[in-house]
CSV table of C-alpha atoms in Angstrom, one decimal:
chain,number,residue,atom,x,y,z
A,1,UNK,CA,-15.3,1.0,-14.6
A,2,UNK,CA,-14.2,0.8,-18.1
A,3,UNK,CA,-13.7,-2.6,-20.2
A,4,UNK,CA,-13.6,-4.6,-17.0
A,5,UNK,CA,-11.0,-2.6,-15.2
A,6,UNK,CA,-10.7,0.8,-13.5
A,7,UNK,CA,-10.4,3.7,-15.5
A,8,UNK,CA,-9.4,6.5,-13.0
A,9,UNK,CA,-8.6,10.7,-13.2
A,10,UNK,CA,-7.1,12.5,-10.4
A,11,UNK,CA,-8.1,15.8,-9.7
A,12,UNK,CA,-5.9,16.6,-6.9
A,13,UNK,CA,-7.9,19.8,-5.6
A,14,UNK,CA,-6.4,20.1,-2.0
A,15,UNK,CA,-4.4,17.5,-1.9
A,16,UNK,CA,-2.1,19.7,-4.5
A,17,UNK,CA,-2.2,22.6,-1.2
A,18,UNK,CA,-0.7,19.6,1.2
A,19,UNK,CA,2.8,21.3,1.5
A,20,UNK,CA,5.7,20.6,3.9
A,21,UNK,CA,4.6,23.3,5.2
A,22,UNK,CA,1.2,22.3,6.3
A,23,UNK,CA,3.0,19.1,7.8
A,24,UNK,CA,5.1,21.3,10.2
A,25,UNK,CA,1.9,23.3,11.1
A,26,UNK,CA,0.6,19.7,12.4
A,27,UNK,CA,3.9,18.4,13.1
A,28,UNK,CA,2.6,17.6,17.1
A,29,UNK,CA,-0.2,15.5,15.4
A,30,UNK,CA,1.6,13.8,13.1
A,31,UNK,CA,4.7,13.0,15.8
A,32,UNK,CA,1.6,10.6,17.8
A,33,UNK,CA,1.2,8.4,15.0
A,34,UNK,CA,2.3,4.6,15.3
A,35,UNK,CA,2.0,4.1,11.4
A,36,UNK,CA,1.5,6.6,8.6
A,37,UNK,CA,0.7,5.7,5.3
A,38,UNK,CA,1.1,8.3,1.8
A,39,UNK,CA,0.8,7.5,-1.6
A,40,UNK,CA,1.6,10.1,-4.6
A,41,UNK,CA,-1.6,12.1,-5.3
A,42,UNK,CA,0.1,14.8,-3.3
A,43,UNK,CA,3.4,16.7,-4.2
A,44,UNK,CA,6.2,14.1,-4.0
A,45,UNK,CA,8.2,16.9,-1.9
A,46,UNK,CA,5.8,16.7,0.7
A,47,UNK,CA,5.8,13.1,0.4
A,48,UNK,CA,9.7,13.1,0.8
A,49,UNK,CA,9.5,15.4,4.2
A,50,UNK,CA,6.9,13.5,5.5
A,51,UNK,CA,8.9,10.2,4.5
A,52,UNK,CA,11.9,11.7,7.1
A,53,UNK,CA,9.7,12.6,9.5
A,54,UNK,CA,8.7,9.0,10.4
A,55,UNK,CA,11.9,7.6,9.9
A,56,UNK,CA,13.7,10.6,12.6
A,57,UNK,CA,10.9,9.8,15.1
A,58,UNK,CA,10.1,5.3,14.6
A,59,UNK,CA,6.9,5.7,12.6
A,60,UNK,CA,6.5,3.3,10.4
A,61,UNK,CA,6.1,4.4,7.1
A,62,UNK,CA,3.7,2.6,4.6
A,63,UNK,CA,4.2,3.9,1.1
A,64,UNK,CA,2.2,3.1,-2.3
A,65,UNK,CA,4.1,4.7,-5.4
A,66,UNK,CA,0.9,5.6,-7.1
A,67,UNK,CA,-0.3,7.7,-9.5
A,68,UNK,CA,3.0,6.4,-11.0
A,69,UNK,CA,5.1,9.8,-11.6
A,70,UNK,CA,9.1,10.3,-10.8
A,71,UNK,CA,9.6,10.3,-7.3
A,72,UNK,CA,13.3,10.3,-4.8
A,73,UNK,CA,14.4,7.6,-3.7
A,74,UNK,CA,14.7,8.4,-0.7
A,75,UNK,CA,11.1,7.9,0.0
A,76,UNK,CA,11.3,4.1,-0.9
A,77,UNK,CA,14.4,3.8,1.4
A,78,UNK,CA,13.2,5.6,4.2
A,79,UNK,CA,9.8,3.1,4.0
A,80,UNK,CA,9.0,0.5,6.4
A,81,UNK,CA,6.7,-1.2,3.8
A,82,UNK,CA,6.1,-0.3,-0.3
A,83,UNK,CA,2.9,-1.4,-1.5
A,84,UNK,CA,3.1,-1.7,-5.5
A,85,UNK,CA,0.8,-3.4,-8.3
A,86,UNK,CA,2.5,-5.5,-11.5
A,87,UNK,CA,2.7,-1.0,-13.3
A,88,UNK,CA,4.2,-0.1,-10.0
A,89,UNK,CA,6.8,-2.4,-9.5
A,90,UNK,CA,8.0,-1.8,-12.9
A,91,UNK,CA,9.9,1.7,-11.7
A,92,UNK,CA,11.6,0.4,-8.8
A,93,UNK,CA,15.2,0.0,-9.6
A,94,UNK,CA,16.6,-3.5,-9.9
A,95,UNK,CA,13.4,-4.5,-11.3
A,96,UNK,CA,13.6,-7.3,-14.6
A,97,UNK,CA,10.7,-8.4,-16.2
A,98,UNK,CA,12.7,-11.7,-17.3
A,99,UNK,CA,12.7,-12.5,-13.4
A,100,UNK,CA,10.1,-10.7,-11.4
A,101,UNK,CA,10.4,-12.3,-8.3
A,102,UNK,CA,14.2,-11.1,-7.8
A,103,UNK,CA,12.7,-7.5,-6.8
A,104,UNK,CA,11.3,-9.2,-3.9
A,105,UNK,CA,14.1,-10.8,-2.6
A,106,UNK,CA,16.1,-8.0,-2.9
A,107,UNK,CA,13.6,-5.7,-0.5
A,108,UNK,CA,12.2,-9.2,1.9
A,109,UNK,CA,9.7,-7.8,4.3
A,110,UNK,CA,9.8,-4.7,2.6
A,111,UNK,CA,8.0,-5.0,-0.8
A,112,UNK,CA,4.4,-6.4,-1.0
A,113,UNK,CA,3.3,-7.0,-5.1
A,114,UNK,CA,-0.6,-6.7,-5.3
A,115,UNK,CA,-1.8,-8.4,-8.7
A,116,UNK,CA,-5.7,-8.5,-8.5
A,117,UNK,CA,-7.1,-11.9,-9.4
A,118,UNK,CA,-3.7,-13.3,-8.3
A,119,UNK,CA,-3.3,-12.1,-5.3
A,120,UNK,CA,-0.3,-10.6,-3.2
A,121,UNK,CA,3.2,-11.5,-3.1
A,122,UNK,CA,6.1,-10.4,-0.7
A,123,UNK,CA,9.4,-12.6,0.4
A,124,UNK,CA,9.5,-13.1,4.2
A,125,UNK,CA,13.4,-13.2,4.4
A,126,UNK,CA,13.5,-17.2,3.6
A,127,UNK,CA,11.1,-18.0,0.7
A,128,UNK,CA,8.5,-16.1,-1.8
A,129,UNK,CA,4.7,-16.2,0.0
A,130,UNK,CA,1.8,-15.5,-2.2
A,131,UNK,CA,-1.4,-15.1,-0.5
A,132,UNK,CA,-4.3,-15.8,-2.9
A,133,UNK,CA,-6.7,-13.7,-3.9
A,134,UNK,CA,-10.4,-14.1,-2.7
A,135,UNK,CA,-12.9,-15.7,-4.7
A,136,UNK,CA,-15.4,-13.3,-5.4
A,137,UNK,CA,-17.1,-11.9,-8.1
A,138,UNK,CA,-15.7,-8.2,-8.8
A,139,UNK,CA,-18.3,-5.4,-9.5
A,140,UNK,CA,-15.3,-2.6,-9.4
A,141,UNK,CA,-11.6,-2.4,-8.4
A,142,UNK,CA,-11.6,1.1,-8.2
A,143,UNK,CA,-10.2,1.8,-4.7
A,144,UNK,CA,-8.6,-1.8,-4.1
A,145,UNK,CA,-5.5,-0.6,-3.5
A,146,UNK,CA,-6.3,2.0,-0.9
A,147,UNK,CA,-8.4,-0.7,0.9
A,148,UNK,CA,-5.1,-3.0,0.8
A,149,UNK,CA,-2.8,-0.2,2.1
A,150,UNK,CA,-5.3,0.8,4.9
A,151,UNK,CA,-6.3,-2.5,6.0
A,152,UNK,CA,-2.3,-3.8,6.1
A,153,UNK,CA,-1.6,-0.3,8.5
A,154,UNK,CA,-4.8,-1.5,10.7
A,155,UNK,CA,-3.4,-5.2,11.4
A,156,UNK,CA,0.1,-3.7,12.2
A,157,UNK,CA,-1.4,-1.4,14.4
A,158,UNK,CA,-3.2,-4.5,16.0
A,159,UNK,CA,-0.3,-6.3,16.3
A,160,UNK,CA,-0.4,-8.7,13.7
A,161,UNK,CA,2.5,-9.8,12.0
A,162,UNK,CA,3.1,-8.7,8.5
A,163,UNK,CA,2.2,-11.9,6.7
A,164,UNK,CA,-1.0,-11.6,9.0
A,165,UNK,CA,-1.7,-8.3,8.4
A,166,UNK,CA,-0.8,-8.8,4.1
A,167,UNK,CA,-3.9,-11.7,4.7
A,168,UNK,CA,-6.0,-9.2,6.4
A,169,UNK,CA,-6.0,-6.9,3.9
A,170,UNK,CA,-6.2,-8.8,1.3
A,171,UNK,CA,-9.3,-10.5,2.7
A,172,UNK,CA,-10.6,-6.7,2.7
A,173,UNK,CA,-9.8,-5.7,-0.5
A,174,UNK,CA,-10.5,-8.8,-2.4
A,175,UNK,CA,-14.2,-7.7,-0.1
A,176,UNK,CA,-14.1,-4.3,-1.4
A,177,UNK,CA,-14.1,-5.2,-5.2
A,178,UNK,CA,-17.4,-6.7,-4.9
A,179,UNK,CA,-18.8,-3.5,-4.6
A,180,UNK,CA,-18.9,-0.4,-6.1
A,181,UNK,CA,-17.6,2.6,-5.3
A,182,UNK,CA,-13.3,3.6,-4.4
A,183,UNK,CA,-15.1,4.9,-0.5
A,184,UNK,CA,-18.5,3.3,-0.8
A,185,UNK,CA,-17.4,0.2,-1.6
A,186,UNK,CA,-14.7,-0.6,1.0
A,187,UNK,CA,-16.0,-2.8,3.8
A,188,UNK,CA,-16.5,-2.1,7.1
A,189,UNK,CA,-14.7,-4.4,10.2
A,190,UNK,CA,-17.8,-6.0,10.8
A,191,UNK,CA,-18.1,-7.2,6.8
A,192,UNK,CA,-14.5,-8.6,7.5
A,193,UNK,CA,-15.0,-10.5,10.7
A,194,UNK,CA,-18.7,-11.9,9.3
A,195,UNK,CA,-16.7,-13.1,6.4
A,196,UNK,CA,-14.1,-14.0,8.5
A,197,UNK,CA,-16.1,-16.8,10.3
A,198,UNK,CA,-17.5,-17.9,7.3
A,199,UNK,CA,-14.3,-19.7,5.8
């Protein structure tokens, strides 16, 4: 935590060893997944083969463009769902600052905007939705994002719809910052339903 934000350094030790290679190895593994989820902290080549795997065989694919770094874009096309903060956005094509809202439009159902305090935005086909963010007092953000992106693949897997499952995890992450720690800090089910009940 530095100056009231997250201040992170990725040190990709054997995430930088995740090749396509590896992925065909465990190909049989992967192929009984309902919903997989990658961001960018490993090679963006295995990111791409993995992206085409779950589009060949109907696994949803639940992709966060982070760290940001140049990536095909065949990987955002070939994703069910893009998770992207107010930096991530920003390198999506068709993107303009002057009218931010557009990009949203453009990929409805597809593109969910995380922006902290503010909470999450995403256009449902007919209108822009913003689900607020919790009201909570944050400790440390690190991690947020990877608590949003794992807590939206849980309540698809569920069977929620996406709105429902966008509320879900926003519930958890806006849970998670309240705490410190990007793992230690990311509540457990039981933390969700307890606050859950509570509102």
């Amino acid at each position: 935590v530095s100056n009231n934000t997250n201040s992170i350094v990725v040190v990709p030790g054997a995430n930088a060893k995740l090749s396509c290679d590896v992925l065909n190895k465990y190909k049989s593994e992967l192929l009984k997944c309902k919903i997989i989820c990658s961001q960018l902290e490993i090679s963006t080549d295995t990111v791409l083969h993995l992206s085409r795997l779950c589009k060949e065989n109907g696994i949803i694919f639940v992709f966060n463009p982070s760290p940001v770094v140049k990536y095909n874009k065949e990987i955002f096309n070939n994703a069910n769902y893009v998770i992207v903060n107010e930096t991530e956005i920003q390198q999506i094509e068709g993107y303009n600052s002057k009218n931010p809202d557009e990009i949203l439009k453009t990929y409805a159902n597809k593109l969910i905007l995380t922006k902290g305090s503010d909470g999450v935005y995403f256009n449902n086909g007919e209108k822009l939705v913003h689900v607020p963010a919790l009201k909570v007092i944050t400790v440390d953000t690190t991690g947020a994002g990877d608590t949003f992106m794992g807590a939206f693949a849980v309540g698809l897997s569920n069977g929620r719809s996406t709105e429902q499952s966008i509320i879900f995890a926003n519930i958890c992450a806006g849970l998670k910052v309240t705490k410190l720690g990007a793992q230690t800090g990311m509540p457990t089910i039981n933390e969700v339903k307890t606050y859950i009940t509570k509102i």
